[in-house]
CSV table of C-alpha atoms in Angstrom, one decimal:
chain,number,residue,atom,x,y,z
A,627,UNK,CA,48.2,-142.6,43.2
A,628,UNK,CA,45.1,-140.7,44.5
A,629,UNK,CA,42.4,-142.1,46.6
A,630,UNK,CA,38.7,-141.0,46.6
A,631,UNK,CA,38.0,-137.9,48.5
A,632,UNK,CA,37.7,-138.5,52.2
A,633,UNK,CA,34.3,-136.8,52.2
A,634,UNK,CA,33.0,-139.8,50.2
A,635,UNK,CA,33.3,-141.9,53.4
A,636,UNK,CA,30.5,-141.8,56.0
A,637,UNK,CA,31.0,-141.0,59.7
A,638,UNK,CA,31.4,-144.1,61.8
A,639,UNK,CA,30.9,-146.3,58.8
A,640,UNK,CA,34.5,-145.6,57.4
A,641,UNK,CA,36.2,-148.8,56.5
A,642,UNK,CA,39.1,-149.3,58.9
A,643,UNK,CA,41.1,-151.4,56.5
A,644,UNK,CA,40.8,-148.6,53.9
A,645,UNK,CA,42.0,-146.1,56.4
A,646,UNK,CA,45.0,-148.4,57.3
A,647,UNK,CA,45.8,-148.4,53.6
A,648,UNK,CA,45.8,-144.6,53.6
A,649,UNK,CA,48.1,-144.6,56.6
A,650,UNK,CA,50.7,-146.9,55.1
A,651,UNK,CA,53.4,-144.7,53.7
A,652,UNK,CA,54.6,-147.4,51.3
A,653,UNK,CA,51.4,-147.0,49.3
A,654,UNK,CA,52.3,-143.4,48.4
A,655,UNK,CA,48.6,-142.4,48.5
A,656,UNK,CA,47.6,-138.8,48.4
A,657,UNK,CA,44.9,-137.5,50.7
A,658,UNK,CA,42.4,-135.6,48.6
A,659,UNK,CA,40.8,-133.5,51.3
A,660,UNK,CA,42.0,-131.2,54.0
A,661,UNK,CA,42.4,-134.1,56.4
A,662,UNK,CA,44.4,-135.0,59.5
A,663,UNK,CA,44.6,-138.6,61.1
A,664,UNK,CA,45.8,-139.4,64.6
A,665,UNK,CA,46.0,-142.6,66.6
A,666,UNK,CA,43.9,-143.3,69.6
A,667,UNK,CA,46.3,-141.4,71.9
A,668,UNK,CA,46.3,-138.2,69.7
A,669,UNK,CA,49.6,-138.7,67.9
A,670,UNK,CA,49.4,-137.2,64.4
A,671,UNK,CA,50.0,-139.9,61.9
A,672,UNK,CA,49.3,-138.2,58.5
A,673,UNK,CA,48.2,-134.8,57.2
A,674,UNK,CA,47.1,-134.2,53.7
A,675,UNK,CA,49.3,-131.9,51.5
A,676,UNK,CA,46.3,-129.6,50.9
A,677,UNK,CA,45.8,-129.3,54.7
A,678,UNK,CA,49.4,-128.2,55.2
A,679,UNK,CA,49.3,-125.8,52.2
A,680,UNK,CA,45.9,-124.2,53.1
A,681,UNK,CA,46.7,-123.7,56.7
A,682,UNK,CA,50.4,-122.7,56.6
A,683,UNK,CA,52.1,-125.7,58.0
A,684,UNK,CA,55.5,-126.9,56.7
A,685,UNK,CA,55.5,-130.4,55.2
A,686,UNK,CA,55.2,-133.0,57.9
A,687,UNK,CA,55.8,-130.3,60.6
A,688,UNK,CA,53.0,-131.5,62.8
A,689,UNK,CA,53.2,-135.2,62.0
A,690,UNK,CA,54.4,-137.1,65.1
A,691,UNK,CA,53.2,-134.4,67.5
A,692,UNK,CA,50.4,-134.8,70.0
A,693,UNK,CA,47.0,-133.2,69.4
A,694,UNK,CA,46.9,-132.4,73.1
A,695,UNK,CA,50.2,-130.6,72.8
A,696,UNK,CA,49.0,-128.7,69.8
A,697,UNK,CA,45.9,-127.7,71.8
A,698,UNK,CA,48.0,-126.6,74.8
A,699,UNK,CA,50.3,-124.4,72.8
A,700,UNK,CA,47.4,-122.8,71.0
A,701,UNK,CA,48.0,-124.1,67.5
A,702,UNK,CA,44.4,-125.2,67.4
A,703,UNK,CA,41.5,-123.7,69.3
A,704,UNK,CA,39.7,-125.9,70.1
A,705,UNK,CA,41.6,-128.9,68.9
A,706,UNK,CA,38.9,-131.1,67.3
A,707,UNK,CA,41.1,-134.2,67.3
A,708,UNK,CA,41.6,-133.9,71.1
A,709,UNK,CA,37.9,-133.4,71.6
A,710,UNK,CA,37.1,-136.6,69.6
A,711,UNK,CA,39.5,-138.6,71.7
A,712,UNK,CA,38.0,-137.2,74.9
A,713,UNK,CA,34.4,-137.6,74.0
A,714,UNK,CA,34.8,-140.7,71.7
A,715,UNK,CA,32.1,-139.4,69.4
A,716,UNK,CA,31.7,-137.4,66.2
A,717,UNK,CA,32.4,-133.6,66.7
A,718,UNK,CA,31.4,-130.8,64.3
A,719,UNK,CA,32.6,-127.4,65.2
A,720,UNK,CA,34.5,-124.3,64.1
A,721,UNK,CA,38.3,-124.7,64.6
A,722,UNK,CA,40.7,-121.8,64.6
A,723,UNK,CA,44.3,-122.3,63.2
A,724,UNK,CA,45.8,-119.5,65.3
A,725,UNK,CA,49.0,-118.7,63.5
A,726,UNK,CA,47.1,-117.9,60.3
A,727,UNK,CA,43.9,-116.7,62.1
A,728,UNK,CA,41.8,-118.9,59.9
A,729,UNK,CA,38.4,-120.3,61.1
A,730,UNK,CA,37.3,-123.5,59.5
A,731,UNK,CA,34.4,-125.8,59.9
A,732,UNK,CA,35.9,-129.1,61.0
A,733,UNK,CA,34.4,-132.6,61.4
A,734,UNK,CA,36.1,-135.1,63.6
A,735,UNK,CA,35.2,-138.8,63.6
A,736,UNK,CA,36.4,-141.6,66.0
A,737,UNK,CA,37.3,-145.0,64.6
A,738,UNK,CA,37.0,-148.1,66.8
A,739,UNK,CA,38.4,-151.6,66.4
A,740,UNK,CA,36.4,-154.8,66.6
A,741,UNK,CA,36.7,-154.8,70.4
A,742,UNK,CA,35.4,-151.3,70.7
A,743,UNK,CA,38.7,-149.6,71.4
A,744,UNK,CA,39.4,-146.2,69.9
A,745,UNK,CA,42.1,-146.7,67.3
A,746,UNK,CA,42.1,-143.5,65.2
A,747,UNK,CA,40.6,-140.0,65.1
A,748,UNK,CA,40.1,-138.5,61.7
A,749,UNK,CA,39.5,-134.8,61.2
A,750,UNK,CA,38.8,-133.0,57.9
A,751,UNK,CA,38.0,-129.4,57.2
A,752,UNK,CA,34.9,-128.7,55.1
A,753,UNK,CA,34.8,-124.9,54.3
A,754,UNK,CA,36.4,-121.9,55.9
A,755,UNK,CA,34.2,-119.4,57.8
A,756,UNK,CA,35.0,-116.9,55.0
A,757,UNK,CA,33.5,-119.4,52.5
A,758,UNK,CA,30.5,-120.0,54.8
A,759,UNK,CA,29.9,-116.2,55.0
A,760,UNK,CA,30.2,-115.9,51.3
A,761,UNK,CA,27.8,-118.8,50.8
A,762,UNK,CA,25.4,-117.2,53.2
A,763,UNK,CA,25.6,-113.9,51.4
A,764,UNK,CA,25.1,-115.6,48.0
A,765,UNK,CA,22.2,-117.6,49.5
A,766,UNK,CA,20.5,-114.4,50.8
A,767,UNK,CA,20.9,-112.7,47.4
A,768,UNK,CA,19.5,-115.8,45.8
A,769,UNK,CA,16.6,-115.8,48.2
A,770,UNK,CA,16.0,-112.1,47.6
A,771,UNK,CA,16.1,-112.6,43.8
A,772,UNK,CA,13.8,-115.7,44.1
A,773,UNK,CA,11.3,-113.7,46.2
A,774,UNK,CA,11.4,-110.8,43.8
A,775,UNK,CA,10.9,-113.3,40.8
A,776,UNK,CA,8.1,-115.0,42.6
A,777,UNK,CA,6.4,-111.7,43.3
A,778,UNK,CA,6.7,-110.8,39.6
A,779,UNK,CA,5.3,-114.1,38.5
A,780,UNK,CA,2.4,-113.8,41.0
A,781,UNK,CA,1.7,-110.2,39.9
A,782,UNK,CA,1.8,-111.3,36.2
A,783,UNK,CA,-0.6,-114.2,37.0
A,784,UNK,CA,-2.9,-112.0,39.1
A,785,UNK,CA,-2.9,-109.2,36.5
A,786,UNK,CA,-3.5,-111.7,33.6
A,787,UNK,CA,-6.4,-113.3,35.5
A,788,UNK,CA,-8.1,-110.2,36.7
A,789,UNK,CA,-7.5,-107.9,33.7
A,790,UNK,CA,-6.4,-110.1,30.9
A,791,UNK,CA,-3.2,-108.0,30.6
A,792,UNK,CA,0.2,-109.6,30.4
A,793,UNK,CA,3.4,-107.6,30.2
A,794,UNK,CA,6.8,-107.2,31.8
A,795,UNK,CA,8.4,-104.2,30.0
A,796,UNK,CA,9.4,-101.1,32.0
A,797,UNK,CA,7.1,-98.8,30.0
A,798,UNK,CA,4.1,-101.0,30.6
A,799,UNK,CA,5.0,-101.4,34.3
A,800,UNK,CA,4.9,-97.6,34.6
A,801,UNK,CA,1.6,-97.5,32.8
A,802,UNK,CA,0.3,-100.2,35.1
A,803,UNK,CA,1.2,-98.0,38.2
A,804,UNK,CA,-0.6,-95.1,36.6
A,805,UNK,CA,-3.7,-97.2,36.1
A,806,UNK,CA,-3.6,-98.4,39.7
A,807,UNK,CA,-3.3,-94.8,41.0
A,808,UNK,CA,-6.2,-93.5,38.9
A,809,UNK,CA,-8.6,-96.5,38.7
A,810,UNK,CA,-10.8,-95.4,41.6
A,811,UNK,CA,-10.9,-91.7,40.8
A,812,UNK,CA,-13.6,-89.9,38.8
A,813,UNK,CA,-11.1,-88.2,36.5
A,814,UNK,CA,-11.7,-88.5,32.8
A,815,UNK,CA,-9.0,-90.6,31.0
A,816,UNK,CA,-7.6,-90.2,27.5
A,817,UNK,CA,-5.9,-93.3,26.1
A,818,UNK,CA,-3.6,-92.7,23.1
A,819,UNK,CA,-1.6,-95.0,20.9
A,820,UNK,CA,-1.3,-96.5,17.5
A,821,UNK,CA,-3.9,-98.7,16.0
A,822,UNK,CA,-3.9,-102.2,17.6
A,823,UNK,CA,-1.8,-101.4,20.8
A,824,UNK,CA,-4.7,-102.5,23.1
A,825,UNK,CA,-6.5,-99.3,24.0
A,826,UNK,CA,-9.7,-101.1,24.6
A,827,UNK,CA,-8.0,-103.7,26.7
A,828,UNK,CA,-6.5,-101.0,28.9
A,829,UNK,CA,-9.9,-99.3,29.3
A,830,UNK,CA,-11.5,-102.6,30.3
A,831,UNK,CA,-8.7,-103.3,32.8
A,832,UNK,CA,-9.2,-99.9,34.4
A,833,UNK,CA,-12.9,-100.6,34.8
A,834,UNK,CA,-12.2,-104.0,36.4
A,835,UNK,CA,-9.7,-102.5,38.8
A,836,UNK,CA,-12.1,-99.7,39.8
A,837,UNK,CA,-14.9,-99.5,42.4
A,838,UNK,CA,-17.3,-99.5,39.4
A,839,UNK,CA,-16.3,-103.1,38.4
A,840,UNK,CA,-19.7,-104.4,39.2
A,841,UNK,CA,-21.3,-101.9,37.0
A,842,UNK,CA,-21.6,-102.0,33.2
A,843,UNK,CA,-18.7,-101.4,30.8
A,844,UNK,CA,-20.2,-99.8,27.6
A,845,UNK,CA,-17.9,-99.5,24.6
A,846,UNK,CA,-18.7,-97.4,21.6
A,847,UNK,CA,-16.5,-97.2,18.5
A,848,UNK,CA,-17.2,-93.7,17.3
A,849,UNK,CA,-15.6,-94.4,13.9
A,850,UNK,CA,-18.1,-97.1,12.8
A,851,UNK,CA,-21.3,-95.2,13.8
A,852,UNK,CA,-23.1,-93.5,10.9
A,853,UNK,CA,-23.1,-89.8,11.2
A,854,UNK,CA,-26.9,-89.6,11.0
A,855,UNK,CA,-27.4,-92.2,13.7
A,856,UNK,CA,-24.6,-91.4,16.1
A,857,UNK,CA,-26.6,-89.0,18.2
A,858,UNK,CA,-29.5,-91.5,18.7
A,859,UNK,CA,-27.0,-94.3,19.4
A,860,UNK,CA,-25.3,-92.3,22.1
A,861,UNK,CA,-28.1,-90.4,23.7
A,862,UNK,CA,-31.1,-92.6,22.9
A,863,UNK,CA,-34.5,-91.3,21.8
A,864,UNK,CA,-38.2,-91.2,22.7
A,865,UNK,CA,-40.9,-92.9,20.7
A,866,UNK,CA,-41.6,-91.2,17.4
A,867,UNK,CA,-38.4,-89.2,17.4
A,868,UNK,CA,-37.8,-89.8,13.7
A,869,UNK,CA,-39.0,-92.0,10.8
A,870,UNK,CA,-38.1,-95.6,11.5
A,871,UNK,CA,-37.6,-95.1,15.2
A,872,UNK,CA,-38.8,-97.8,17.6
A,873,UNK,CA,-42.3,-97.2,18.8
A,874,UNK,CA,-41.1,-97.6,22.4
A,875,UNK,CA,-38.1,-95.4,22.1
A,876,UNK,CA,-34.5,-96.5,22.9
A,877,UNK,CA,-32.0,-96.1,25.7
A,878,UNK,CA,-28.7,-94.7,24.4
A,879,UNK,CA,-25.2,-96.1,25.1
A,880,UNK,CA,-24.4,-93.3,27.5
A,881,UNK,CA,-27.5,-94.0,29.7
A,882,UNK,CA,-26.6,-97.7,29.6
A,883,UNK,CA,-23.3,-96.9,31.2
A,884,UNK,CA,-25.0,-95.5,34.3
A,885,UNK,CA,-23.1,-96.6,37.5
A,886,UNK,CA,-20.4,-98.0,35.3
A,887,UNK,CA,-17.8,-97.0,32.7
A,888,UNK,CA,-18.4,-95.4,29.3
A,889,UNK,CA,-15.6,-96.0,26.8
A,890,UNK,CA,-15.6,-94.0,23.6
A,891,UNK,CA,-13.1,-95.4,21.2
A,892,UNK,CA,-11.8,-93.3,18.3
A,893,UNK,CA,-13.1,-90.1,20.0
A,894,UNK,CA,-11.4,-88.0,17.3
A,895,UNK,CA,-14.0,-89.2,14.8
A,896,UNK,CA,-16.9,-87.5,16.5
A,897,UNK,CA,-18.6,-84.9,14.4
A,898,UNK,CA,-18.7,-81.3,15.7
A,899,UNK,CA,-22.3,-81.2,16.9
A,900,UNK,CA,-21.8,-84.4,18.9
A,901,UNK,CA,-18.6,-82.9,20.4
A,902,UNK,CA,-20.7,-80.1,21.7
A,903,UNK,CA,-23.2,-82.4,23.3
A,904,UNK,CA,-20.5,-84.5,24.8
A,905,UNK,CA,-18.9,-81.4,26.4
A,906,UNK,CA,-22.3,-80.5,27.9
A,907,UNK,CA,-22.7,-84.1,29.2
A,908,UNK,CA,-19.3,-84.0,30.9
A,909,UNK,CA,-20.1,-80.7,32.5
A,910,UNK,CA,-23.6,-81.5,33.7
A,911,UNK,CA,-23.7,-85.3,33.9
A,912,UNK,CA,-27.2,-85.2,32.5
A,913,UNK,CA,-28.7,-86.1,29.1
A,914,UNK,CA,-31.9,-85.6,27.2
A,915,UNK,CA,-33.0,-88.3,24.7
A,916,UNK,CA,-33.9,-87.2,21.2
A,917,UNK,CA,-37.3,-85.7,21.2
A,918,UNK,CA,-37.3,-85.9,25.0
A,919,UNK,CA,-37.8,-83.1,27.5
A,920,UNK,CA,-36.7,-84.8,30.7
A,921,UNK,CA,-33.1,-84.4,31.9
A,922,UNK,CA,-31.7,-87.7,33.1
A,923,UNK,CA,-29.0,-87.6,35.7
A,924,UNK,CA,-26.2,-90.1,35.2
A,925,UNK,CA,-23.2,-91.3,37.2
A,926,UNK,CA,-20.5,-92.9,35.0
A,927,UNK,CA,-16.7,-92.9,34.5
A,928,UNK,CA,-15.6,-91.6,31.1
A,929,UNK,CA,-12.7,-93.1,29.3
A,930,UNK,CA,-11.9,-92.1,25.7
A,931,UNK,CA,-9.3,-93.3,23.2
A,932,UNK,CA,-7.8,-92.3,19.9
A,933,UNK,CA,-5.0,-93.1,17.6
A,934,UNK,CA,-5.1,-89.5,16.2
A,935,UNK,CA,-3.1,-86.5,17.4
A,936,UNK,CA,-5.8,-84.6,19.1
A,937,UNK,CA,-3.6,-81.6,19.8
A,938,UNK,CA,-3.0,-81.3,16.0
A,939,UNK,CA,-6.7,-81.8,15.4
A,940,UNK,CA,-7.4,-78.9,17.8
A,941,UNK,CA,-4.9,-76.7,16.0
A,942,UNK,CA,-6.6,-77.4,12.7
A,943,UNK,CA,-10.1,-76.7,14.1
A,944,UNK,CA,-11.2,-80.4,13.8
A,945,UNK,CA,-11.7,-81.0,17.5
A,946,UNK,CA,-13.0,-78.6,20.2
A,947,UNK,CA,-10.2,-77.4,22.4
A,948,UNK,CA,-12.5,-77.1,25.5
A,949,UNK,CA,-13.6,-80.7,25.0
A,950,UNK,CA,-10.0,-81.8,24.6
A,951,UNK,CA,-9.0,-80.3,27.9
A,952,UNK,CA,-12.0,-81.8,29.6
A,953,UNK,CA,-11.0,-85.3,28.3
A,954,UNK,CA,-7.2,-84.9,28.8
A,955,UNK,CA,-7.3,-85.0,32.6
A,956,UNK,CA,-5.4,-88.3,32.9
A,957,UNK,CA,-3.3,-89.2,29.8
A,958,UNK,CA,-2.4,-92.8,29.3
A,959,UNK,CA,-0.1,-93.4,26.3
A,960,UNK,CA,0.4,-97.0,25.2
A,961,UNK,CA,3.7,-97.4,23.4
A,962,UNK,CA,3.7,-99.5,20.2
A,963,UNK,CA,4.8,-103.1,20.5
A,964,UNK,CA,8.1,-102.5,18.7
A,965,UNK,CA,9.1,-100.3,21.6
A,966,UNK,CA,8.4,-103.0,24.3
A,967,UNK,CA,9.8,-106.2,22.8
A,968,UNK,CA,9.9,-107.8,26.3
A,969,UNK,CA,6.1,-108.1,26.1
A,970,UNK,CA,6.0,-110.0,22.8
A,971,UNK,CA,6.8,-113.5,23.9
A,972,UNK,CA,4.6,-113.5,27.0
A,973,UNK,CA,1.7,-112.2,25.0
A,974,UNK,CA,2.4,-114.7,22.2
A,975,UNK,CA,2.2,-117.6,24.7
A,976,UNK,CA,-1.0,-116.1,26.2
A,977,UNK,CA,-2.6,-115.9,22.8
A,978,UNK,CA,-1.4,-119.4,21.9
A,979,UNK,CA,-2.8,-120.9,25.0
A,980,UNK,CA,-6.2,-119.2,24.5
A,981,UNK,CA,-6.6,-120.2,20.9
A,982,UNK,CA,-5.3,-123.7,21.5
A,983,UNK,CA,-8.1,-124.0,24.0
A,984,UNK,CA,-10.7,-122.6,21.6
A,985,UNK,CA,-9.7,-124.9,18.8
A,986,UNK,CA,-8.8,-127.9,20.9
A,987,UNK,CA,-5.2,-128.1,19.8
A,988,UNK,CA,-1.9,-128.5,21.6
A,989,UNK,CA,0.9,-126.4,20.1
A,990,UNK,CA,4.3,-125.0,21.3
A,991,UNK,CA,6.7,-122.5,19.8
A,992,UNK,CA,10.2,-123.2,18.6
A,993,UNK,CA,13.0,-120.9,19.9
A,994,UNK,CA,13.6,-119.8,16.3
A,995,UNK,CA,9.9,-118.8,16.0
A,996,UNK,CA,10.0,-116.8,19.3
A,997,UNK,CA,13.2,-115.1,18.2
A,998,UNK,CA,11.4,-114.0,14.9
A,999,UNK,CA,8.5,-112.7,16.9
A,1000,UNK,CA,10.8,-110.6,19.0
A,1001,UNK,CA,12.7,-109.2,16.0
A,1002,UNK,CA,9.6,-108.4,13.9
A,1003,UNK,CA,8.5,-104.8,13.7
A,1004,UNK,CA,4.7,-105.4,14.3
A,1005,UNK,CA,3.2,-102.4,12.5
A,1006,UNK,CA,-0.3,-103.7,13.5
A,1007,UNK,CA,0.9,-104.0,17.2
A,1008,UNK,CA,-0.9,-106.3,19.6
A,1009,UNK,CA,-3.9,-106.9,17.4
A,1010,UNK,CA,-1.6,-108.1,14.6
A,1011,UNK,CA,0.2,-110.5,17.0
A,1012,UNK,CA,-3.1,-111.8,18.3
A,1013,UNK,CA,-4.5,-112.3,14.8
A,1014,UNK,CA,-1.3,-114.1,13.7
A,1015,UNK,CA,-1.4,-116.5,16.6
A,1016,UNK,CA,-5.0,-117.4,15.9
A,1017,UNK,CA,-4.3,-117.9,12.2
A,1018,UNK,CA,-1.3,-120.2,13.0
A,1019,UNK,CA,-3.3,-122.3,15.5
A,1020,UNK,CA,-5.9,-122.8,12.8
A,1021,UNK,CA,-3.6,-123.6,9.9
A,1022,UNK,CA,-0.6,-125.2,11.6
A,1023,UNK,CA,0.2,-128.8,10.5
A,1024,UNK,CA,3.0,-129.5,13.0
A,1025,UNK,CA,2.7,-129.5,16.8
A,1026,UNK,CA,5.7,-127.0,17.0
A,1027,UNK,CA,5.2,-123.6,15.5
A,1028,UNK,CA,8.3,-122.6,13.5
A,1029,UNK,CA,9.0,-119.8,11.0
A,1030,UNK,CA,8.1,-122.1,8.1
A,1031,UNK,CA,4.5,-121.9,9.4
A,1032,UNK,CA,4.4,-118.1,9.0
A,1033,UNK,CA,2.3,-116.5,6.2
A,1034,UNK,CA,4.2,-115.3,3.2
A,1035,UNK,CA,3.8,-111.6,4.0
A,1036,UNK,CA,5.9,-112.1,7.1
A,1037,UNK,CA,8.9,-113.8,5.5
A,1038,UNK,CA,8.9,-112.6,1.9
A,1039,UNK,CA,11.1,-109.7,0.9
A,1040,UNK,CA,9.3,-106.3,0.5
A,1041,UNK,CA,7.8,-106.1,-3.0
A,1042,UNK,CA,8.9,-103.3,-5.3
A,1043,UNK,CA,6.6,-100.4,-5.9
A,1044,UNK,CA,4.2,-101.1,-8.7
A,1045,UNK,CA,5.4,-98.3,-10.9
A,1046,UNK,CA,8.9,-99.9,-10.9
A,1047,UNK,CA,7.6,-103.3,-12.0
A,1048,UNK,CA,8.7,-103.9,-15.6
A,1049,UNK,CA,6.2,-104.9,-18.3
A,1050,UNK,CA,2.5,-105.5,-18.0
A,1051,UNK,CA,-0.6,-103.6,-19.0
A,1052,UNK,CA,-1.8,-100.6,-17.1
A,1053,UNK,CA,-4.6,-102.7,-15.6
A,1054,UNK,CA,-2.1,-105.3,-14.4
A,1055,UNK,CA,0.2,-102.7,-12.9
A,1056,UNK,CA,-2.7,-101.0,-11.2
A,1057,UNK,CA,-3.9,-104.4,-9.8
A,1058,UNK,CA,-0.4,-105.1,-8.5
A,1059,UNK,CA,-0.2,-101.7,-6.9
A,1060,UNK,CA,-3.7,-102.2,-5.3
A,1061,UNK,CA,-2.6,-105.6,-4.0
A,1062,UNK,CA,0.5,-104.0,-2.4
A,1063,UNK,CA,-1.7,-101.3,-0.7
A,1064,UNK,CA,-4.2,-103.9,0.6
A,1065,UNK,CA,-1.5,-106.2,2.0
A,1066,UNK,CA,0.4,-103.4,3.7
A,1067,UNK,CA,-2.8,-102.1,5.2
A,1068,UNK,CA,-4.0,-105.5,6.4
A,1069,UNK,CA,-0.6,-106.3,7.9
A,1070,UNK,CA,-0.6,-102.9,9.7
A,1071,UNK,CA,-4.3,-103.0,10.8
A,1072,UNK,CA,-5.0,-106.6,11.3
A,1073,UNK,CA,-8.8,-106.6,10.6
A,1074,UNK,CA,-11.0,-105.7,7.6
A,1075,UNK,CA,-12.9,-103.1,9.7
A,1076,UNK,CA,-9.6,-101.3,10.4
A,1077,UNK,CA,-8.5,-101.7,6.7
A,1078,UNK,CA,-11.8,-100.1,5.6
A,1079,UNK,CA,-11.2,-97.1,7.9
A,1080,UNK,CA,-7.5,-96.9,7.0
A,1081,UNK,CA,-8.2,-96.7,3.3
A,1082,UNK,CA,-11.6,-95.0,3.4
A,1083,UNK,CA,-13.5,-97.8,1.8
A,1084,UNK,CA,-16.5,-99.9,3.0
A,1085,UNK,CA,-15.9,-103.0,5.1
A,1086,UNK,CA,-17.5,-105.1,2.4
A,1087,UNK,CA,-15.0,-103.8,-0.1
A,1088,UNK,CA,-12.1,-104.2,2.3
A,1089,UNK,CA,-13.2,-107.9,3.1
A,1090,UNK,CA,-13.4,-108.7,-0.6
A,1091,UNK,CA,-10.0,-107.2,-1.4
A,1092,UNK,CA,-8.3,-108.8,1.6
A,1093,UNK,CA,-9.7,-112.2,0.5
A,1094,UNK,CA,-8.4,-111.5,-3.0
A,1095,UNK,CA,-4.9,-110.2,-2.3
A,1096,UNK,CA,-4.0,-111.5,1.1
A,1097,UNK,CA,-5.8,-114.7,2.1
A,1098,UNK,CA,-5.3,-116.4,-1.2
A,1099,UNK,CA,-1.6,-115.5,-1.4
A,1100,UNK,CA,-0.5,-116.4,2.1
């Protein structure tokens, strides 16, 4: 018959009758802790089996002996039982069992009768010094891990607040270090990566981190500027420069970036004559507006981005090699989302929180939904993830997003190529093939502007076809 662990009792509040029951051999009770009980004179009355086993005593070998004798012969140093009897108070100290060289944390408690006379001294061992040292080591490791984790969380929060970037993957951590090291330099930066990886977000983050953060950030998408207007948009013009020009002239995007950052996205789309003018701008840091004669000195940081292989474009004569080398001072390559899956869930939560705020909704994600996001290939990268989360916030009927809420193109099996579809007229087969092309492009690119560029069609046509083949079938 086992009794509750002695550690369940409390100091001087131990019930004396309960202890007498423990001491009665006829009850055949088993002491559950490493515990030793003596009378008021120090004679050992009972010792738990675990005490004897753990500290190398033969069964009942110390029962009947005096705690003071055990102290004198060096069995215990110090003998906590003897100290409790001497001082008549609770003692907590490290006790050494000398024949085994074990150091244990021991608590001794005096028990008094109703008249205030010391009747018993009860000692029990809590943990060995080896256990204490192990606990301390584990605690220190836990504290170090907690501190590191807290620093990571603080860094993520600071980064997300100041730059709107949220990531935890190793490739992006290395990229972040490169950004920090180059933010306050004057070196030109070339950002590369697939469509939708967040090149614009990285450029904005570098600007916010730099000593030009209080200046303007001017972003120009070179791919959407009409070839006949790109020069006037970038360099500006004086009044009367061309038919339809403003009577007061116009300041160009480059001049607007003075004392700030100029970000030229899709730099690979610049026509040859603009490449020449950009090269001159980089070398001289001056511009002339169209039809102008005055050189305007400028001070700006240049960041450019592309999803094209500029080295290949140089080899094919589509991009000036001297301009490429001027731009390629600091290269920042953003890996696609499929190569940094650790970033998917944090970004999904970030987008969900933002869009729930915009649309006044309260939604959470199921574990199954988050697992799907991590496993998905994301051909359209961060932009596709952002667009999906906005779409789901708008269309979700349940407060918990699950895979059932996903659009059809995310869960349906890949469609067979149109030429393999049996039956149907030529027009029907061509329509099915066009639908497949539009859906794949929209899934990869995420916006009708990007689809238009991807397929070489106008944005109006892209919007119409996306509405026909994607929106109505999702």
